[in-house]
mmCIF file of C-alpha atoms in Angstrom:
data_model
loop_
_atom_site.group_PDB
_atom_site.id
_atom_site.type_symbol
_atom_site.label_atom_id
_atom_site.label_comp_id
_atom_site.label_asym_id
_atom_site.label_seq_id
_atom_site.Cartn_x
_atom_site.Cartn_y
_atom_site.Cartn_z
ATOM 1 C CA UNK H 1 31.980 13.685 324.362
ATOM 2 C CA UNK H 2 31.959 10.706 322.064
ATOM 3 C CA UNK H 3 30.066 11.456 319.006
ATOM 4 C CA UNK H 4 26.803 10.054 318.592
ATOM 5 C CA UNK H 5 25.573 9.814 314.931
ATOM 6 C CA UNK H 6 21.976 8.861 315.158
ATOM 7 C CA UNK H 7 21.643 12.082 317.317
ATOM 8 C CA UNK H 8 23.516 14.558 314.205
ATOM 9 C CA UNK H 9 20.752 13.406 312.191
ATOM 10 C CA UNK H 10 17.678 13.701 314.776
ATOM 11 C CA UNK H 11 19.381 17.674 315.263
ATOM 12 C CA UNK H 12 19.057 18.030 311.223
ATOM 13 C CA UNK H 13 15.506 16.578 311.277
ATOM 14 C CA UNK H 14 14.348 18.336 314.009
ATOM 15 C CA UNK H 15 15.895 21.995 312.773
ATOM 16 C CA UNK H 16 13.866 21.462 309.086
ATOM 17 C CA UNK H 17 10.328 20.712 310.986
ATOM 18 C CA UNK H 18 10.585 23.918 312.921
ATOM 19 C CA UNK H 19 11.067 25.866 309.435
ATOM 20 C CA UNK H 20 8.144 23.595 308.207
ATOM 21 C CA UNK H 21 6.119 24.305 311.157
ATOM 22 C CA UNK H 22 6.227 28.139 310.841
ATOM 23 C CA UNK H 23 6.103 27.897 306.817
ATOM 24 C CA UNK H 24 2.784 26.199 307.607
ATOM 25 C CA UNK H 25 1.937 28.832 310.070
ATOM 26 C CA UNK H 26 1.548 31.130 306.913
ATOM 27 C CA UNK H 27 -0.889 29.524 305.672
ATOM 28 C CA UNK H 28 -3.367 29.866 308.812
ATOM 29 C CA UNK H 29 -2.379 33.268 310.077
ATOM 30 C CA UNK H 30 -5.327 35.107 311.780
ATOM 31 C CA UNK H 31 -6.094 38.620 311.763
ATOM 32 C CA UNK H 32 -3.164 41.050 312.986
ATOM 33 C CA UNK H 33 -0.477 38.082 312.913
ATOM 34 C CA UNK H 34 2.948 38.735 311.180
ATOM 35 C CA UNK H 35 5.169 35.641 310.076
ATOM 36 C CA UNK H 36 3.610 33.034 312.685
ATOM 37 C CA UNK H 37 0.462 32.421 313.912
ATOM 38 C CA UNK H 38 -0.903 34.312 316.592
ATOM 39 C CA UNK H 39 -3.944 34.580 319.096
ATOM 40 C CA UNK H 40 -6.566 33.789 316.299
ATOM 41 C CA UNK H 41 -6.442 31.750 313.165
ATOM 42 C CA UNK H 42 -8.099 31.832 309.939
ATOM 43 C CA UNK H 43 -7.895 28.639 307.037
ATOM 44 C CA UNK H 44 -8.776 30.269 303.670
ATOM 45 C CA UNK H 45 -9.675 27.114 301.764
ATOM 46 C CA UNK H 46 -10.297 23.188 302.095
ATOM 47 C CA UNK H 47 -6.938 22.583 300.723
ATOM 48 C CA UNK H 48 -5.199 24.791 303.273
ATOM 49 C CA UNK H 49 -7.020 23.079 305.893
ATOM 50 C CA UNK H 50 -5.641 19.530 304.605
ATOM 51 C CA UNK H 51 -1.768 20.545 303.730
ATOM 52 C CA UNK H 52 -1.425 22.775 307.060
ATOM 53 C CA UNK H 53 -2.920 19.521 309.075
ATOM 54 C CA UNK H 54 -0.501 17.202 307.395
ATOM 55 C CA UNK H 55 2.838 19.678 307.317
ATOM 56 C CA UNK H 56 2.320 21.158 310.710
ATOM 57 C CA UNK H 57 0.826 17.984 312.339
ATOM 58 C CA UNK H 58 3.540 15.723 311.466
ATOM 59 C CA UNK H 59 6.307 18.661 312.216
ATOM 60 C CA UNK H 60 5.331 19.091 315.850
ATOM 61 C CA UNK H 61 7.523 16.525 317.133
ATOM 62 C CA UNK H 62 10.125 19.449 316.181
ATOM 63 C CA UNK H 63 10.647 20.834 319.751
ATOM 64 C CA UNK H 64 10.242 17.506 321.871
ATOM 65 C CA UNK H 65 13.025 16.376 319.879
ATOM 66 C CA UNK H 66 15.185 18.730 320.565
ATOM 67 C CA UNK H 67 14.606 18.526 324.418
ATOM 68 C CA UNK H 68 15.337 14.880 323.822
ATOM 69 C CA UNK H 69 18.628 15.213 322.040
ATOM 70 C CA UNK H 70 19.599 17.383 324.657
ATOM 71 C CA UNK H 71 19.006 15.089 327.662
ATOM 72 C CA UNK H 72 20.231 12.035 325.827
ATOM 73 C CA UNK H 73 23.332 13.835 325.704
ATOM 74 C CA UNK H 74 23.592 15.509 329.329
ATOM 75 C CA UNK H 75 21.361 14.122 331.712
ATOM 76 C CA UNK H 76 22.863 12.640 334.206
ATOM 77 C CA UNK H 77 26.164 15.371 334.551
ATOM 78 C CA UNK H 78 28.865 13.797 335.241
ATOM 79 C CA UNK H 79 29.264 12.821 339.040
ATOM 80 C CA UNK H 80 32.641 14.688 339.437
ATOM 81 C CA UNK H 81 31.208 17.886 337.659
ATOM 82 C CA UNK H 82 29.499 20.777 339.917
ATOM 83 C CA UNK H 83 26.575 22.488 339.220
ATOM 84 C CA UNK H 84 28.578 25.525 338.717
ATOM 85 C CA UNK H 85 30.297 23.546 336.372
ATOM 86 C CA UNK H 86 27.590 22.457 334.292
ATOM 87 C CA UNK H 87 25.521 25.874 334.204
ATOM 88 C CA UNK H 88 28.842 27.598 333.270
ATOM 89 C CA UNK H 89 29.442 25.442 330.219
ATOM 90 C CA UNK H 90 25.901 25.040 328.821
ATOM 91 C CA UNK H 91 25.142 28.789 329.643
ATOM 92 C CA UNK H 92 28.107 29.910 327.656
ATOM 93 C CA UNK H 93 26.916 28.037 324.608
ATOM 94 C CA UNK H 94 23.551 29.297 324.534
ATOM 95 C CA UNK H 95 22.913 32.266 325.968
ATOM 96 C CA UNK H 96 25.495 34.679 324.233
ATOM 97 C CA UNK H 97 24.137 33.926 320.525
ATOM 98 C CA UNK H 98 20.185 34.067 322.109
ATOM 99 C CA UNK H 99 20.669 37.768 323.401
ATOM 100 C CA UNK H 100 22.585 38.636 319.774
ATOM 101 C CA UNK H 101 19.564 37.560 318.336
ATOM 102 C CA UNK H 102 17.166 39.248 320.290
ATOM 103 C CA UNK H 103 19.059 42.210 319.910
ATOM 104 C CA UNK H 104 19.001 41.303 316.482
ATOM 105 C CA UNK H 105 15.018 40.889 316.026
ATOM 106 C CA UNK H 106 14.396 44.147 318.158
ATOM 107 C CA UNK H 107 16.472 46.038 315.862
ATOM 108 C CA UNK H 108 17.015 44.839 312.212
ATOM 109 C CA UNK H 109 13.042 45.002 311.118
ATOM 110 C CA UNK H 110 13.297 48.632 311.782
ATOM 111 C CA UNK H 111 15.066 48.739 308.141
ATOM 112 C CA UNK H 112 12.280 47.300 306.346
ATOM 113 C CA UNK H 113 9.301 48.333 308.171
ATOM 114 C CA UNK H 114 8.102 45.725 310.206
ATOM 115 C CA UNK H 115 8.365 47.397 313.360
ATOM 116 C CA UNK H 116 8.139 50.971 314.413
ATOM 117 C CA UNK H 117 10.554 52.601 316.707
ATOM 118 C CA UNK H 118 8.417 52.415 319.694
ATOM 119 C CA UNK H 119 8.128 48.898 319.551
ATOM 120 C CA UNK H 120 12.052 48.349 318.819
ATOM 121 C CA UNK H 121 12.313 50.329 321.731
ATOM 122 C CA UNK H 122 10.036 48.528 323.637
ATOM 123 C CA UNK H 123 11.693 45.263 322.821
ATOM 124 C CA UNK H 124 15.282 46.220 323.641
ATOM 125 C CA UNK H 125 14.177 47.536 327.232
ATOM 126 C CA UNK H 126 12.295 43.779 328.111
ATOM 127 C CA UNK H 127 15.106 41.360 326.629
ATOM 128 C CA UNK H 128 15.574 40.435 330.400
ATOM 129 C CA UNK H 129 11.831 39.585 330.766
ATOM 130 C CA UNK H 130 10.877 37.962 327.506
ATOM 131 C CA UNK H 131 11.746 37.389 323.677
ATOM 132 C CA UNK H 132 11.119 40.216 321.176
ATOM 133 C CA UNK H 133 7.733 41.105 319.023
ATOM 134 C CA UNK H 134 9.296 38.988 316.169
ATOM 135 C CA UNK H 135 11.318 36.623 317.828
ATOM 136 C CA UNK H 136 8.459 34.590 319.204
ATOM 137 C CA UNK H 137 9.976 31.443 317.943
ATOM 138 C CA UNK H 138 12.857 31.724 321.058
ATOM 139 C CA UNK H 139 9.862 31.049 323.226
ATOM 140 C CA UNK H 140 11.793 27.392 322.812
ATOM 141 C CA UNK H 141 14.944 28.764 324.758
ATOM 142 C CA UNK H 142 13.496 29.265 328.052
ATOM 143 C CA UNK H 143 12.128 26.037 329.067
ATOM 144 C CA UNK H 144 15.262 24.542 327.491
ATOM 145 C CA UNK H 145 17.288 26.678 330.004
ATOM 146 C CA UNK H 146 14.760 25.357 332.844
ATOM 147 C CA UNK H 147 15.699 21.983 331.878
ATOM 148 C CA UNK H 148 19.875 22.628 331.829
ATOM 149 C CA UNK H 149 18.709 24.356 335.160
ATOM 150 C CA UNK H 150 17.187 21.237 336.554
ATOM 151 C CA UNK H 151 19.477 18.440 335.151
ATOM 152 C CA UNK H 152 22.117 19.233 338.361
ATOM 153 C CA UNK H 153 19.207 18.806 340.277
ATOM 154 C CA UNK H 154 17.520 15.590 338.843
ATOM 155 C CA UNK H 155 20.999 13.720 338.062
ATOM 156 C CA UNK H 156 21.545 12.258 341.298
ATOM 157 C CA UNK H 157 18.269 10.556 341.316
ATOM 158 C CA UNK H 158 18.604 9.640 337.445
ATOM 159 C CA UNK H 159 22.186 7.938 338.388
ATOM 160 C CA UNK H 160 20.735 5.895 340.857
ATOM 161 C CA UNK H 161 17.095 4.567 339.842
ATOM 162 C CA UNK H 162 16.138 1.717 338.142
ATOM 163 C CA UNK H 163 14.323 1.145 335.100
ATOM 164 C CA UNK H 164 11.049 0.231 336.798
ATOM 165 C CA UNK H 165 11.332 3.618 338.933
ATOM 166 C CA UNK H 166 11.468 5.540 336.024
ATOM 167 C CA UNK H 167 8.963 3.772 333.936
ATOM 168 C CA UNK H 168 6.890 5.235 337.211
ATOM 169 C CA UNK H 169 7.968 8.513 336.524
ATOM 170 C CA UNK H 170 7.420 8.392 332.648
ATOM 171 C CA UNK H 171 3.084 6.511 333.566
ATOM 172 C CA UNK H 172 2.890 9.807 335.550
ATOM 173 C CA UNK H 173 3.962 12.056 332.991
ATOM 174 C CA UNK H 174 1.905 10.488 330.169
ATOM 175 C CA UNK H 175 -0.676 10.842 332.349
ATOM 176 C CA UNK H 176 -0.544 14.455 332.675
ATOM 177 C CA UNK H 177 -0.298 14.940 328.860
ATOM 178 C CA UNK H 178 -3.950 13.675 328.463
ATOM 179 C CA UNK H 179 -4.804 16.434 330.802
ATOM 180 C CA UNK H 180 -5.512 19.253 327.934
ATOM 181 C CA UNK H 181 -7.833 16.763 326.703
ATOM 182 C CA UNK H 182 -9.362 16.041 330.046
ATOM 183 C CA UNK H 183 -10.004 20.306 330.355
ATOM 184 C CA UNK H 184 -11.571 20.332 327.105
ATOM 185 C CA UNK H 185 -13.971 17.656 328.108
ATOM 186 C CA UNK H 186 -14.304 17.356 331.924
ATOM 187 C CA UNK H 187 -13.510 20.901 333.087
ATOM 188 C CA UNK H 188 -10.980 21.560 335.909
ATOM 189 C CA UNK H 189 -9.827 18.062 336.939
ATOM 190 C CA UNK H 190 -7.470 16.674 339.933
ATOM 191 C CA UNK H 191 -7.304 20.148 341.879
ATOM 192 C CA UNK H 192 -7.261 22.900 339.346
ATOM 193 C CA UNK H 193 -9.552 25.894 339.899
ATOM 194 C CA UNK H 194 -9.659 29.170 338.991
ATOM 195 C CA UNK H 195 -7.134 30.098 342.086
ATOM 196 C CA UNK H 196 -5.273 27.088 341.479
ATOM 197 C CA UNK H 197 -3.523 25.819 338.543
ATOM 198 C CA UNK H 198 -1.002 23.223 340.106
ATOM 199 C CA UNK H 199 -2.749 20.093 339.704
ATOM 200 C CA UNK H 200 -2.067 16.437 341.009
ATOM 201 C CA UNK H 201 0.416 15.880 338.618
ATOM 202 C CA UNK H 202 2.050 19.432 337.936
ATOM 203 C CA UNK H 203 5.303 18.002 338.787
ATOM 204 C CA UNK H 204 5.548 15.252 336.451
ATOM 205 C CA UNK H 205 4.117 17.101 333.887
ATOM 206 C CA UNK H 206 6.083 19.399 331.079
ATOM 207 C CA UNK H 207 9.354 18.618 329.337
ATOM 208 C CA UNK H 208 10.936 17.226 332.232
ATOM 209 C CA UNK H 209 8.963 14.063 331.263
ATOM 210 C CA UNK H 210 11.131 14.136 327.841
ATOM 211 C CA UNK H 211 14.159 14.274 329.607
ATOM 212 C CA UNK H 212 13.654 10.682 332.295
ATOM 213 C CA UNK H 213 11.879 9.306 328.605
ATOM 214 C CA UNK H 214 15.517 10.175 326.998
ATOM 215 C CA UNK H 215 17.464 8.338 330.041
ATOM 216 C CA UNK H 216 15.205 5.649 330.135
ATOM 217 C CA UNK H 217 15.907 5.321 326.247
ATOM 218 C CA UNK H 218 19.412 5.674 326.457
ATOM 219 C CA UNK H 219 20.038 3.371 329.796
ATOM 220 C CA UNK H 220 17.376 0.700 330.224
ATOM 221 C CA UNK H 221 15.404 0.151 326.780
ATOM 222 C CA UNK H 222 17.362 -3.223 325.450
ATOM 223 C CA UNK H 223 15.178 -3.560 322.771
ATOM 224 C CA UNK H 224 16.748 -4.891 319.567
ATOM 225 C CA UNK H 225 16.997 -2.900 316.696
ATOM 226 C CA UNK H 226 14.374 -4.778 315.087
ATOM 227 C CA UNK H 227 12.097 -4.039 317.952
ATOM 228 C CA UNK H 228 12.734 -0.231 317.878
ATOM 229 C CA UNK H 229 12.076 -0.127 314.156
ATOM 230 C CA UNK H 230 8.677 -1.708 314.118
ATOM 231 C CA UNK H 231 7.939 -0.360 317.468
ATOM 232 C CA UNK H 232 9.243 3.375 316.365
ATOM 233 C CA UNK H 233 7.423 3.156 313.345
ATOM 234 C CA UNK H 234 4.049 2.407 314.588
ATOM 235 C CA UNK H 235 4.106 5.124 317.291
ATOM 236 C CA UNK H 236 5.602 7.439 314.958
ATOM 237 C CA UNK H 237 2.578 6.665 312.234
ATOM 238 C CA UNK H 238 -0.216 6.394 314.854
ATOM 239 C CA UNK H 239 1.032 9.625 317.064
ATOM 240 C CA UNK H 240 1.392 11.809 313.741
ATOM 241 C CA UNK H 241 -2.345 10.100 312.693
ATOM 242 C CA UNK H 242 -3.854 11.559 315.830
ATOM 243 C CA UNK H 243 -1.761 15.225 315.781
ATOM 244 C CA UNK H 244 -3.042 15.547 312.403
ATOM 245 C CA UNK H 245 -6.371 14.565 312.688
ATOM 246 C CA UNK H 246 -6.528 16.767 315.513
ATOM 247 C CA UNK H 247 -5.993 20.332 313.955
ATOM 248 C CA UNK H 248 -7.800 18.951 310.538
ATOM 249 C CA UNK H 249 -11.106 18.108 312.294
ATOM 250 C CA UNK H 250 -11.412 21.916 314.003
ATOM 251 C CA UNK H 251 -10.049 24.104 311.197
ATOM 252 C CA UNK H 252 -13.084 24.465 309.706
ATOM 253 C CA UNK H 253 -12.267 26.965 306.504
ATOM 254 C CA UNK H 254 -13.961 30.322 306.580
ATOM 255 C CA UNK H 255 -14.271 30.751 310.201
ATOM 256 C CA UNK H 256 -11.711 32.631 312.623
ATOM 257 C CA UNK H 257 -10.752 30.050 315.552
ATOM 258 C CA UNK H 258 -9.137 30.588 318.765
ATOM 259 C CA UNK H 259 -5.382 29.339 317.913
ATOM 260 C CA UNK H 260 -5.284 27.277 321.236
ATOM 261 C CA UNK H 261 -8.234 25.647 320.489
ATOM 262 C CA UNK H 262 -7.837 24.023 317.290
ATOM 263 C CA UNK H 263 -4.176 23.459 318.208
ATOM 264 C CA UNK H 264 -4.976 22.014 321.663
ATOM 265 C CA UNK H 265 -3.396 18.370 319.841
ATOM 266 C CA UNK H 266 -0.447 19.934 318.886
ATOM 267 C CA UNK H 267 0.806 21.117 322.600
ATOM 268 C CA UNK H 268 4.259 19.487 322.720
ATOM 269 C CA UNK H 269 3.152 17.939 326.085
ATOM 270 C CA UNK H 270 -0.196 16.012 324.827
ATOM 271 C CA UNK H 271 -0.190 12.327 324.636
ATOM 272 C CA UNK H 272 -0.262 12.146 321.192
ATOM 273 C CA UNK H 273 2.862 14.429 320.680
ATOM 274 C CA UNK H 274 4.556 12.275 323.239
ATOM 275 C CA UNK H 275 4.266 9.239 320.984
ATOM 276 C CA UNK H 276 4.716 10.667 317.730
ATOM 277 C CA UNK H 277 7.733 12.117 319.303
ATOM 278 C CA UNK H 278 9.030 8.982 320.939
ATOM 279 C CA UNK H 279 8.576 6.912 317.990
ATOM 280 C CA UNK H 280 10.575 8.980 315.774
ATOM 281 C CA UNK H 281 13.257 8.907 318.132
ATOM 282 C CA UNK H 282 13.330 5.531 318.398
ATOM 283 C CA UNK H 283 13.498 5.004 314.605
ATOM 284 C CA UNK H 284 16.866 7.513 314.318
ATOM 285 C CA UNK H 285 18.280 5.147 317.154
ATOM 286 C CA UNK H 286 18.607 2.321 314.483
ATOM 287 C CA UNK H 287 20.918 4.336 312.736
ATOM 288 C CA UNK H 288 24.038 2.371 313.446
ATOM 289 C CA UNK H 289 26.856 4.740 311.686
ATOM 290 C CA UNK H 290 29.845 5.184 313.930
ATOM 291 C CA UNK H 291 30.466 8.508 312.457
ATOM 292 C CA UNK H 292 27.842 10.649 310.099
ATOM 293 C CA UNK H 293 28.522 12.268 306.726
ATOM 294 C CA UNK H 294 30.271 15.230 306.821
ATOM 295 C CA UNK H 295 27.330 17.132 305.310
ATOM 296 C CA UNK H 296 25.262 15.970 308.461
ATOM 297 C CA UNK H 297 27.649 16.347 311.050
ATOM 298 C CA UNK H 298 27.847 20.048 309.730
ATOM 299 C CA UNK H 299 24.123 20.715 309.151
ATOM 300 C CA UNK H 300 24.073 19.548 313.188
ATOM 301 C CA UNK H 301 26.811 21.879 314.532
ATOM 302 C CA UNK H 302 24.994 25.192 312.824
ATOM 303 C CA UNK H 303 21.352 24.177 313.719
ATOM 304 C CA UNK H 304 21.331 26.154 316.643
ATOM 305 C CA UNK H 305 22.415 29.081 314.534
ATOM 306 C CA UNK H 306 19.904 28.058 311.775
ATOM 307 C CA UNK H 307 17.113 28.039 314.743
ATOM 308 C CA UNK H 308 17.761 31.607 315.768
ATOM 309 C CA UNK H 309 17.877 33.202 312.692
ATOM 310 C CA UNK H 310 15.603 31.699 310.337
ATOM 311 C CA UNK H 311 12.284 34.067 311.302
ATOM 312 C CA UNK H 312 14.459 36.480 308.886
ATOM 313 C CA UNK H 313 14.521 34.523 306.076
ATOM 314 C CA UNK H 314 11.219 32.814 306.283
ATOM 315 C CA UNK H 315 8.966 36.066 305.657
ATOM 316 C CA UNK H 316 11.422 36.455 302.144
ATOM 317 C CA UNK H 317 10.252 33.172 301.048
ATOM 318 C CA UNK H 318 6.567 33.483 302.137
ATOM 319 C CA UNK H 319 6.742 36.380 299.877
ATOM 320 C CA UNK H 320 7.944 34.337 297.068
ATOM 321 C CA UNK H 321 6.073 31.407 297.299
ATOM 322 C CA UNK H 322 2.964 32.236 298.857
ATOM 323 C CA UNK H 323 2.152 35.590 297.395
ATOM 324 C CA UNK H 324 4.479 36.193 294.259
ATOM 325 C CA UNK H 325 4.338 32.734 292.731
ATOM 326 C CA UNK H 326 0.665 31.960 294.544
ATOM 327 C CA UNK H 327 1.484 28.485 294.876
ATOM 328 C CA UNK H 328 -0.628 26.235 296.394
ATOM 329 C CA UNK H 329 -0.385 24.938 299.540
ATOM 330 C CA UNK H 330 0.843 21.852 299.155
ATOM 331 C CA UNK H 331 3.838 23.144 297.232
ATOM 332 C CA UNK H 332 4.395 26.489 298.569
ATOM 333 C CA UNK H 333 4.998 25.454 302.100
ATOM 334 C CA UNK H 334 7.596 22.778 301.924
ATOM 335 C CA UNK H 335 9.219 25.451 299.168
ATOM 336 C CA UNK H 336 9.597 27.850 302.075
ATOM 337 C CA UNK H 337 10.822 25.765 304.850
ATOM 338 C CA UNK H 338 13.686 24.026 302.297
ATOM 339 C CA UNK H 339 13.984 27.886 300.758
ATOM 340 C CA UNK H 340 14.460 29.032 304.315
ATOM 341 C CA UNK H 341 16.759 26.054 305.793
ATOM 342 C CA UNK H 342 19.485 26.442 302.444
ATOM 343 C CA UNK H 343 19.527 30.159 303.173
ATOM 344 C CA UNK H 344 20.177 29.479 306.863
ATOM 345 C CA UNK H 345 22.606 26.978 306.506
ATOM 346 C CA UNK H 346 24.466 29.137 304.060
ATOM 347 C CA UNK H 347 24.610 32.156 306.051
ATOM 348 C CA UNK H 348 25.455 30.110 309.428
ATOM 349 C CA UNK H 349 28.102 28.865 307.016
ATOM 350 C CA UNK H 350 29.590 32.433 306.822
ATOM 351 C CA UNK H 351 29.378 33.154 309.673
ATOM 352 C CA UNK H 352 31.126 29.937 311.128
ATOM 353 C CA UNK H 353 34.081 31.483 309.298
ATOM 354 C CA UNK H 354 34.108 35.046 311.577
ATOM 355 C CA UNK H 355 36.361 34.722 314.638
ATOM 356 C CA UNK H 356 34.442 34.341 317.704
ATOM 357 C CA UNK H 357 31.462 32.883 315.796
ATOM 358 C CA UNK H 358 30.398 30.687 318.426
ATOM 359 C CA UNK H 359 29.403 33.741 320.156
ATOM 360 C CA UNK H 360 26.725 34.793 317.546
ATOM 361 C CA UNK H 361 25.633 31.533 316.372
ATOM 362 C CA UNK H 362 26.916 28.802 318.773
#
């Protein structure tokens, strides 16, 4: 497959944003949480409220950007490729490293006392069911795998769908992204009730919408570079403003909050996050390089392994910048993220020299 330079930049950017999100979460961790936000959140100061809202809110495009990159490259799958061939190729790349790190997150924290033997044993016994206790960031792999499972099913339609038909799908997807707000303001809608979660737009909702959007941008969007630049910038700024504000307006300092409530606008399939993500992706499509610089290509190649391991490094740098140096959140959050990113790159680079490293870091 021919390398697409701007996608390497997107991967590197999204990888850093994931670490920025998790660095920010350490400044609204509620009772009983570890390195990431739990069911309850607590904002200590007005400064933390501002900087968490800005850093974390802007970074909420990270996961959708990864989804769009995968869809942009893989959908539709080649007509001559069978479903089995597609699955074998994708899952050989993502599943072995995922399983390796699920085992590591279930065992290594025993060495520094972050989990006990009972938790480790429980996590190991449930590896085929869900991610381990300290591997909460691995939730992302399940919807990504689900997207891979669906690509061969959706590919025949994508190969023959018109631009208008895809716009119709995307319009219904965008409408579905308003449902979290409709539920907040209007209660249950379009068939939702305590015995039925499958609302009218269920089958147009979720990350599948990003898949169709990626295909539409690649195949049907004929905007000039200038139009993509200005439209993308406007969408990114509008989406970022709404996403940041949605948290800030609710996150009152000194009060224990329900995390799902104050993060309602940070869900990846809300209208504001879709606008933020799509606008940012359009900006990246304006990059015209035929080949990325070597360092960008290298970071992109190692980004999967960096993502898998980053929680191991994150806790160390939280201790340094938040606890030991007690930096204000404005400085501590980017310092934690940048240090984690650098250490993950160095670690992944070293592992890449080991024979068979693809089974560990992809």
